[in-house]
Each structure stands twice: as C-alpha cells, then as structure tokens.
Coordinates of C-alpha atoms in Angstrom, one line a residue:
X887 CA -121.2 -123.2 -90.0
X888 CA -120.1 -121.5 -86.4
X889 CA -121.0 -123.7 -84.0
X890 CA -121.8 -122.7 -80.5
X891 CA -118.9 -122.7 -79.2
X892 CA -117.7 -120.2 -81.4
X893 CA -120.4 -117.9 -80.8
X894 CA -119.1 -118.2 -77.8
X895 CA -115.0 -116.9 -78.5
X896 CA -116.1 -113.3 -79.1
X897 CA -118.5 -112.3 -76.4
X898 CA -120.4 -108.8 -76.7
X899 CA -119.1 -105.8 -74.7
X900 CA -121.8 -104.4 -73.1
X901 CA -121.6 -100.0 -71.3
X902 CA -123.2 -99.0 -69.1
X903 CA -125.1 -95.0 -69.9
X904 CA -124.8 -94.3 -66.3
X905 CA -121.0 -95.3 -65.2
X906 CA -120.2 -93.1 -68.0
X907 CA -122.2 -89.7 -66.3
X908 CA -120.7 -90.7 -63.6
X909 CA -117.2 -90.6 -64.7
X910 CA -118.0 -87.2 -66.7
X911 CA -119.7 -85.5 -63.3
X912 CA -116.2 -86.3 -61.4
X913 CA -114.6 -84.5 -63.4
X914 CA -116.3 -81.7 -63.8
X915 CA -116.1 -81.7 -59.9
X916 CA -112.6 -82.2 -59.8
X917 CA -111.8 -79.4 -62.1
X918 CA -114.4 -77.1 -60.7
X919 CA -112.3 -78.0 -57.4
X920 CA -108.8 -76.9 -58.6
X921 CA -110.6 -74.4 -59.9
X922 CA -111.3 -73.5 -56.9
X923 CA -108.7 -73.9 -54.5
X924 CA -106.7 -72.4 -58.1
X925 CA -109.2 -68.4 -56.4
X926 CA -108.3 -69.5 -53.0
X927 CA -105.2 -69.6 -52.7
X928 CA -104.2 -66.2 -55.6
X929 CA -106.7 -64.4 -53.6
X930 CA -104.8 -65.2 -50.4
X931 CA -101.7 -64.5 -52.6
X932 CA -103.1 -61.3 -53.7
X933 CA -104.1 -59.9 -49.3
X934 CA -101.0 -61.4 -48.7
X935 CA -99.2 -58.8 -50.8
X936 CA -101.5 -55.7 -50.4
X937 CA -100.8 -56.6 -46.9
X938 CA -97.1 -56.2 -47.6
X939 CA -98.5 -53.2 -49.7
X940 CA -100.2 -51.4 -46.9
X941 CA -97.1 -51.9 -44.1
X942 CA -94.7 -50.8 -46.6
X943 CA -96.8 -47.5 -47.5
X944 CA -97.6 -47.5 -43.6
X945 CA -93.1 -46.9 -43.3
X946 CA -92.5 -44.4 -46.4
X947 CA -95.3 -42.8 -44.8
X948 CA -94.1 -41.8 -41.2
X949 CA -90.3 -41.3 -42.6
X950 CA -91.9 -39.0 -44.4
X951 CA -93.7 -37.3 -41.6
X952 CA -90.0 -37.5 -39.1
X953 CA -87.5 -36.1 -42.0
X954 CA -90.3 -33.3 -42.2
X955 CA -90.7 -32.9 -38.4
X956 CA -87.2 -32.7 -38.0
X957 CA -87.0 -30.2 -41.4
X958 CA -89.6 -27.9 -39.4
X959 CA -87.8 -28.0 -36.0
X960 CA -84.5 -26.6 -38.3
X961 CA -86.5 -24.0 -40.2
X962 CA -87.7 -22.9 -37.5
X963 CA -84.4 -23.1 -34.6
X964 CA -83.0 -20.9 -38.2
X965 CA -85.7 -18.0 -37.6
X966 CA -85.6 -17.7 -34.3
X967 CA -82.0 -16.8 -34.4
X968 CA -82.0 -14.6 -37.6
X969 CA -85.6 -13.0 -36.0
X970 CA -83.2 -12.9 -32.9
X971 CA -80.4 -11.3 -34.6
X972 CA -82.8 -8.8 -36.1
X973 CA -84.4 -8.2 -33.5
X974 CA -81.3 -6.6 -31.5
X975 CA -80.6 -4.7 -34.6
X976 CA -83.9 -2.5 -34.1
X977 CA -83.4 -2.5 -30.7
X978 CA -79.0 -0.9 -30.4
X979 CA -80.7 0.8 -34.5
X980 CA -83.8 1.9 -34.3
X981 CA -83.5 3.7 -37.6
X982 CA -83.0 0.9 -39.5
X983 CA -86.7 -0.1 -38.0
X984 CA -90.2 0.5 -40.5
X985 CA -91.7 2.3 -38.0
X986 CA -94.4 3.7 -40.9
X987 CA -95.0 -0.5 -41.9
X988 CA -94.7 -1.1 -38.3
X989 CA -98.2 1.3 -37.3
X990 CA -100.1 0.3 -40.7
X991 CA -99.4 -3.0 -39.1
X992 CA -100.5 -1.9 -35.7
X993 CA -104.0 -0.5 -36.3
X994 CA -104.6 -4.0 -38.7
X995 CA -103.7 -5.9 -36.0
X996 CA -105.1 -2.9 -33.2
X997 CA -107.7 -1.3 -33.5
X998 CA -109.0 -2.3 -36.2
X999 CA -109.0 -6.8 -34.0
X1000 CA -111.2 -4.3 -30.4
X1001 CA -114.3 -5.1 -31.8
X1002 CA -114.5 -8.6 -32.2
X1003 CA -111.9 -8.8 -29.2
X1004 CA -114.8 -6.8 -26.5
X1005 CA -117.3 -8.6 -28.1
X1006 CA -116.5 -12.6 -27.4
X1007 CA -114.9 -11.5 -24.1
X1008 CA -118.0 -9.8 -22.3
X1009 CA -120.0 -13.0 -24.0
X1010 CA -117.8 -14.7 -22.6
X1011 CA -117.7 -13.0 -19.0
X1012 CA -121.3 -13.6 -18.6
X1013 CA -121.5 -17.0 -19.8
X1014 CA -118.9 -17.5 -16.9
X1015 CA -120.9 -15.8 -14.7
X1016 CA -124.2 -17.5 -15.5
X1017 CA -122.3 -21.0 -15.3
X1018 CA -120.9 -20.1 -12.3
X1019 CA -123.9 -19.2 -10.7
X1020 CA -125.5 -21.7 -11.9
X1021 CA -122.9 -24.0 -9.6
X1022 CA -122.3 -21.5 -6.3
X1023 CA -126.3 -21.3 -6.3
X1024 CA -126.7 -24.2 -4.6
X1025 CA -124.8 -23.2 -1.3
X1026 CA -126.1 -20.1 -1.2
X1027 CA -122.4 -18.4 -2.1
X1028 CA -123.6 -16.6 -5.4
X1029 CA -122.1 -13.6 -3.8
X1030 CA -118.8 -15.8 -5.2
X1031 CA -118.7 -15.5 -8.2
X1032 CA -117.6 -11.6 -8.3
X1033 CA -113.7 -13.6 -7.3
X1034 CA -113.8 -16.1 -9.5
X1035 CA -115.2 -13.4 -13.6
X1036 CA -112.1 -11.6 -11.7
X1037 CA -108.8 -14.8 -11.5
X1038 CA -110.0 -15.9 -14.0
X1039 CA -110.6 -13.2 -16.3
X1040 CA -107.4 -11.8 -15.9
X1041 CA -104.9 -14.3 -15.7
X1042 CA -106.2 -17.0 -18.0
X1043 CA -108.8 -16.0 -20.2
X1044 CA -108.4 -13.4 -21.1
X1045 CA -105.1 -13.3 -23.1
X1046 CA -106.2 -16.9 -23.4
X1047 CA -108.7 -15.5 -25.3
X1048 CA -107.4 -12.3 -27.5
X1049 CA -104.2 -14.4 -28.4
X1050 CA -106.0 -16.9 -30.0
X1051 CA -108.7 -14.2 -31.9
X1052 CA -105.3 -12.1 -32.6
X1053 CA -104.1 -16.5 -34.3
X1054 CA -106.9 -16.6 -36.5
X1055 CA -107.3 -12.9 -37.4
X1056 CA -103.8 -11.5 -38.1
X1057 CA -101.0 -15.1 -38.1
X1058 CA -102.5 -15.3 -41.0
X1059 CA -103.2 -12.8 -42.2
X1060 CA -99.1 -12.2 -42.2
X1061 CA -98.7 -15.5 -44.2
X1062 CA -101.1 -14.8 -46.4
X1063 CA -99.3 -11.4 -46.9
X1064 CA -95.5 -12.6 -46.9
X1065 CA -96.6 -16.3 -48.8
X1066 CA -98.4 -14.4 -51.7
X1067 CA -95.6 -11.8 -51.9
X1068 CA -93.4 -15.2 -52.7
X1069 CA -95.6 -17.1 -55.1
X1070 CA -94.8 -13.7 -57.0
X1071 CA -91.2 -14.2 -56.2
X1072 CA -91.2 -11.2 -54.4
X1073 CA -89.1 -11.9 -51.7
X1074 CA -86.1 -12.9 -53.8
X1075 CA -86.1 -9.6 -55.1
X1076 CA -85.3 -7.7 -52.1
X1077 CA -83.0 -10.6 -51.4
X1078 CA -81.4 -9.9 -55.3
X1079 CA -81.5 -6.3 -54.8
X1080 CA -79.2 -6.5 -50.6
X1081 CA -82.8 -6.7 -48.3
X1082 CA -82.9 -9.0 -45.0
X1083 CA -86.7 -10.7 -45.1
X1084 CA -86.7 -11.4 -41.4
X1085 CA -86.0 -7.1 -41.6
X1086 CA -87.9 -6.3 -44.0
X1087 CA -91.1 -7.6 -43.4
X1088 CA -91.0 -9.9 -39.5
X1089 CA -89.7 -6.6 -37.6
X1090 CA -92.4 -4.4 -38.2
X1091 CA -95.3 -7.2 -38.1
X1092 CA -93.2 -8.4 -34.7
X1093 CA -93.6 -5.3 -32.9
X1094 CA -96.6 -4.9 -33.7
X1095 CA -98.1 -7.6 -32.4
X1096 CA -95.4 -7.6 -29.7
X1097 CA -97.4 -4.0 -28.0
X1098 CA -101.2 -4.0 -29.2
X1099 CA -101.8 -7.8 -27.0
X1100 CA -100.4 -6.3 -24.3
X1101 CA -103.2 -3.3 -24.8
X1102 CA -105.7 -5.8 -26.2
X1103 CA -106.1 -7.9 -23.2
X1104 CA -106.6 -5.2 -20.8
X1105 CA -109.5 -4.2 -22.6
X1106 CA -110.6 -7.8 -22.6
X1107 CA -109.9 -7.6 -19.1
X1108 CA -112.3 -4.7 -19.0
X1109 CA -115.0 -5.9 -20.8
X1110 CA -115.4 -9.7 -19.3
X1111 CA -115.6 -7.9 -16.1
X1112 CA -118.2 -5.9 -17.3
X1113 CA -120.2 -9.1 -18.9
X1114 CA -119.2 -10.9 -15.0
X1115 CA -121.2 -7.3 -14.0
X1116 CA -124.0 -6.9 -15.8
X1117 CA -125.2 -10.4 -14.5
X1118 CA -124.3 -10.6 -10.7
X1119 CA -126.6 -7.4 -11.7
X1120 CA -129.6 -9.5 -13.0
X1121 CA -128.8 -11.8 -9.6
X1122 CA -129.6 -9.1 -7.1
X1123 CA -125.9 -7.9 -5.7
X1124 CA -125.2 -3.8 -6.8
X1125 CA -123.0 -3.1 -9.0
X1126 CA -120.5 -1.4 -5.7
X1127 CA -121.2 -4.4 -4.2
X1128 CA -119.3 -6.6 -6.7
X1129 CA -116.6 -4.0 -7.2
X1130 CA -115.8 -4.6 -3.9
X1131 CA -116.1 -8.1 -3.8
X1132 CA -113.9 -8.1 -6.8
X1133 CA -111.4 -5.8 -5.9
X1134 CA -110.8 -7.8 -2.6
X1135 CA -110.3 -11.3 -4.6
X1136 CA -108.0 -9.7 -7.1
X1137 CA -104.8 -8.1 -7.0
X1138 CA -102.5 -7.0 -9.7
X1139 CA -100.6 -9.6 -10.3
X1140 CA -104.0 -11.5 -11.6
X1141 CA -102.7 -7.9 -13.9
X1142 CA -98.9 -8.7 -14.5
X1143 CA -99.8 -12.5 -15.0
X1144 CA -102.2 -11.9 -17.7
X1145 CA -99.9 -8.9 -19.3
X1146 CA -97.3 -11.5 -19.7
X1147 CA -99.2 -14.3 -21.2
X1148 CA -99.5 -11.9 -23.7
X1149 CA -96.9 -10.5 -24.6
X1150 CA -95.3 -14.1 -25.0
X1151 CA -98.8 -14.9 -27.5
X1152 CA -97.9 -11.4 -29.8
X1153 CA -94.7 -13.0 -29.9
X1154 CA -95.7 -16.2 -31.2
X1155 CA -98.3 -15.1 -33.1
X1156 CA -96.7 -12.4 -35.5
X1157 CA -93.2 -14.7 -35.4
X1158 CA -95.4 -17.7 -37.2
X1159 CA -97.3 -16.1 -40.2
X1160 CA -94.5 -15.1 -40.9
X1161 CA -92.1 -18.5 -40.5
X1162 CA -95.3 -20.3 -42.4
X1163 CA -96.0 -17.1 -45.2
X1164 CA -91.8 -18.0 -46.1
X1165 CA -92.9 -21.4 -46.4
X1166 CA -94.8 -21.2 -49.0
X1167 CA -94.5 -23.3 -51.8
X1168 CA -95.3 -22.6 -55.3
X1169 CA -98.7 -23.6 -57.1
X1170 CA -102.8 -21.9 -56.5
X1171 CA -102.8 -24.1 -53.1
X1172 CA -99.8 -22.7 -51.9
X1173 CA -100.5 -19.3 -49.5
X1174 CA -103.8 -21.1 -47.8
X1175 CA -101.9 -24.2 -47.4
X1176 CA -99.2 -21.5 -45.7
X1177 CA -102.2 -19.5 -43.5
X1178 CA -104.1 -22.9 -42.7
X1179 CA -100.7 -24.2 -40.6
X1180 CA -100.4 -20.9 -39.1
X1181 CA -103.7 -21.0 -37.8
X1182 CA -103.3 -24.1 -36.3
X1183 CA -99.3 -23.5 -35.5
X1184 CA -100.1 -20.9 -33.4
X1185 CA -103.3 -22.4 -31.1
X1186 CA -101.5 -25.1 -30.5
X1187 CA -97.8 -23.2 -29.0
X1188 CA -100.3 -20.6 -27.4
X1189 CA -101.5 -23.1 -25.5
X1190 CA -98.7 -24.9 -24.8
X1191 CA -97.2 -21.2 -23.4
X1192 CA -100.1 -21.0 -21.4
X1193 CA -99.7 -24.6 -19.8
X1194 CA -95.9 -23.6 -19.2
X1195 CA -97.2 -20.3 -17.8
X1196 CA -99.2 -22.6 -15.6
X1197 CA -96.8 -24.4 -14.5
X1198 CA -94.6 -21.6 -13.1
X1199 CA -96.7 -19.5 -12.0
X1200 CA -97.8 -22.3 -9.4
X1201 CA -95.0 -23.0 -8.5
X1202 CA -93.6 -19.2 -7.8
X1203 CA -97.6 -18.5 -5.8
X1204 CA -98.8 -15.8 -8.3

C-alpha cells in the first residue's frame, strides 16, 4: 500500500472554467480589433485612392477643355480669313454671288421674323414705360418716360432684342441646315466638285443677315416707341406731347448708333451659325449640338460686342 507521502508527490491539476472563458473572450476581442483596424486602413486607402482619381480626372478635364478651346479659336480665325476673302471676291465680282439664294434667305431671316420682332419690341416698350413711370411718379416727372423710352429703345433695346431673336431663330436654322448637309456628306460633295463651301453657302447668308438685321432693328425701334406711347396715353398725356418730348430727347446719332450695332450683330449671327454648322460632327445628336452651340455662342458674342460698343460710344460722346 501507498502511504500519504506517495499521494502527495502527484498533486491534482485543477482547471478554472472562468479563466478559460476569459482567455477565449480576449482572443475574440483581439481578432475583432484587428479586423476593424484592417477595415479602417483599407477604407482610408480607398478614400485616398478615390481622391487621387478625382484630382487626375479634374486635371484631364481642364486639359481637354483648354485643348478644345484652342482648337476652336484656331478654327474661328481660319473661318474669319476664309469669309473675309470670300466677301472681298463677292464685292469685286458680284456675278459670282448666288443672289437667288440670298433673296430666299433674306425672306426667311427678315420678312418671316418681322411679326415676332414687332410683338416683342412692343411689349418691351410697354414694360419699360410702366416700370419707369412707377419710379418717376414719386417726383412728378412722368413726362420724362418719353426720354427714357426713346434713348433706351433706339440705342440699346431695339438692336439687342432684334439680334437675340435672330440668334435664336435664324442662327440656329443656319447651323441646322449646314449641319445636316455635313452629316449627309453634301459638303464633301461640294468640295469634290470644286465648289468652296464658304462662298457657296456662307456668303449668301451673311449678306442676308447684314442687310435684314438693320431693317428689322428699324421696325423694332418703331414698335418699341409705339408701346411707350400707349403707356403715356394711359397716364393722361396727349400723343403730341409724347412725340414732342421724344423729339427733344433723341437725335439722329442715337438711331445711327443703333443701326451700326445691328450691322455688326447681323454679321455675327450669320457667321457663327454657319461656322457651327460646318463644325458638325457625325452621329444622330451632332446637328442638335451644333444648333445649341450656335445659339449660345451667338448670344454671348452679341452681348460682348454690345458692351464694347457701349464703351466706345461713351468715350466718343455718342
């Protein structure tokens, strides 16, 4: 038999269940923490990578826009040279101009646009007269509404409204017509037959725009003044009083200054519409894009040119 000393040499091993559970929990927490750290580092790296991609794309878009702008400027300069040369040839040799097409374009650009130009000019005159009367009534100076209508319509609103209407109506039509010809490869056919597209298509439209835009501006001035006279009569002023005040306020210089603006606007509207049509690419949406660009470019150039004229007239005292 074994004695007590023998049993004491082999002590019992006692396992604690709570300690084992704590070890397992600590291991799980450590693994979870490690996974979260890995996810955070992965997310931060993805965010950094996405920011880098956005910056690269931004730089690419800016570069592409700059290249497109430079190409557009080069095409505009080249087109101006070609158009100038074609206009000089047309002036030296009038028989080379397609006058029948010029008359048709003038009818479409001028005669058919007269109703909308007259209506909008009359409404603009009425609106401006009413707005001016509200302000001048505080000082008992409603009679000076005639001065404001005469100067603003003859020098500014008449040419500007006419040009904007023609840019949206005729400039877009020019771009759509020539753009459709470009998509159907009719422009290439003209070049194959030895015909210059600028002389064959652009010159008649530019001549029509140069002639008809000042004519429409005269009608716009007339209907704008008529709108102001209607408002003055509704305020109790006789018609003869309105015209006497108008005659004392405006001069022939105001009318001529507006017509010079209209002359420049006509060249811009026709030229930019034809240019955007010649720049039409291939595809179903190419004509629509050219039409949109023609309208936007025309309105922007009209506004910039009008600002230049205003500064020049100010320093010339016109």
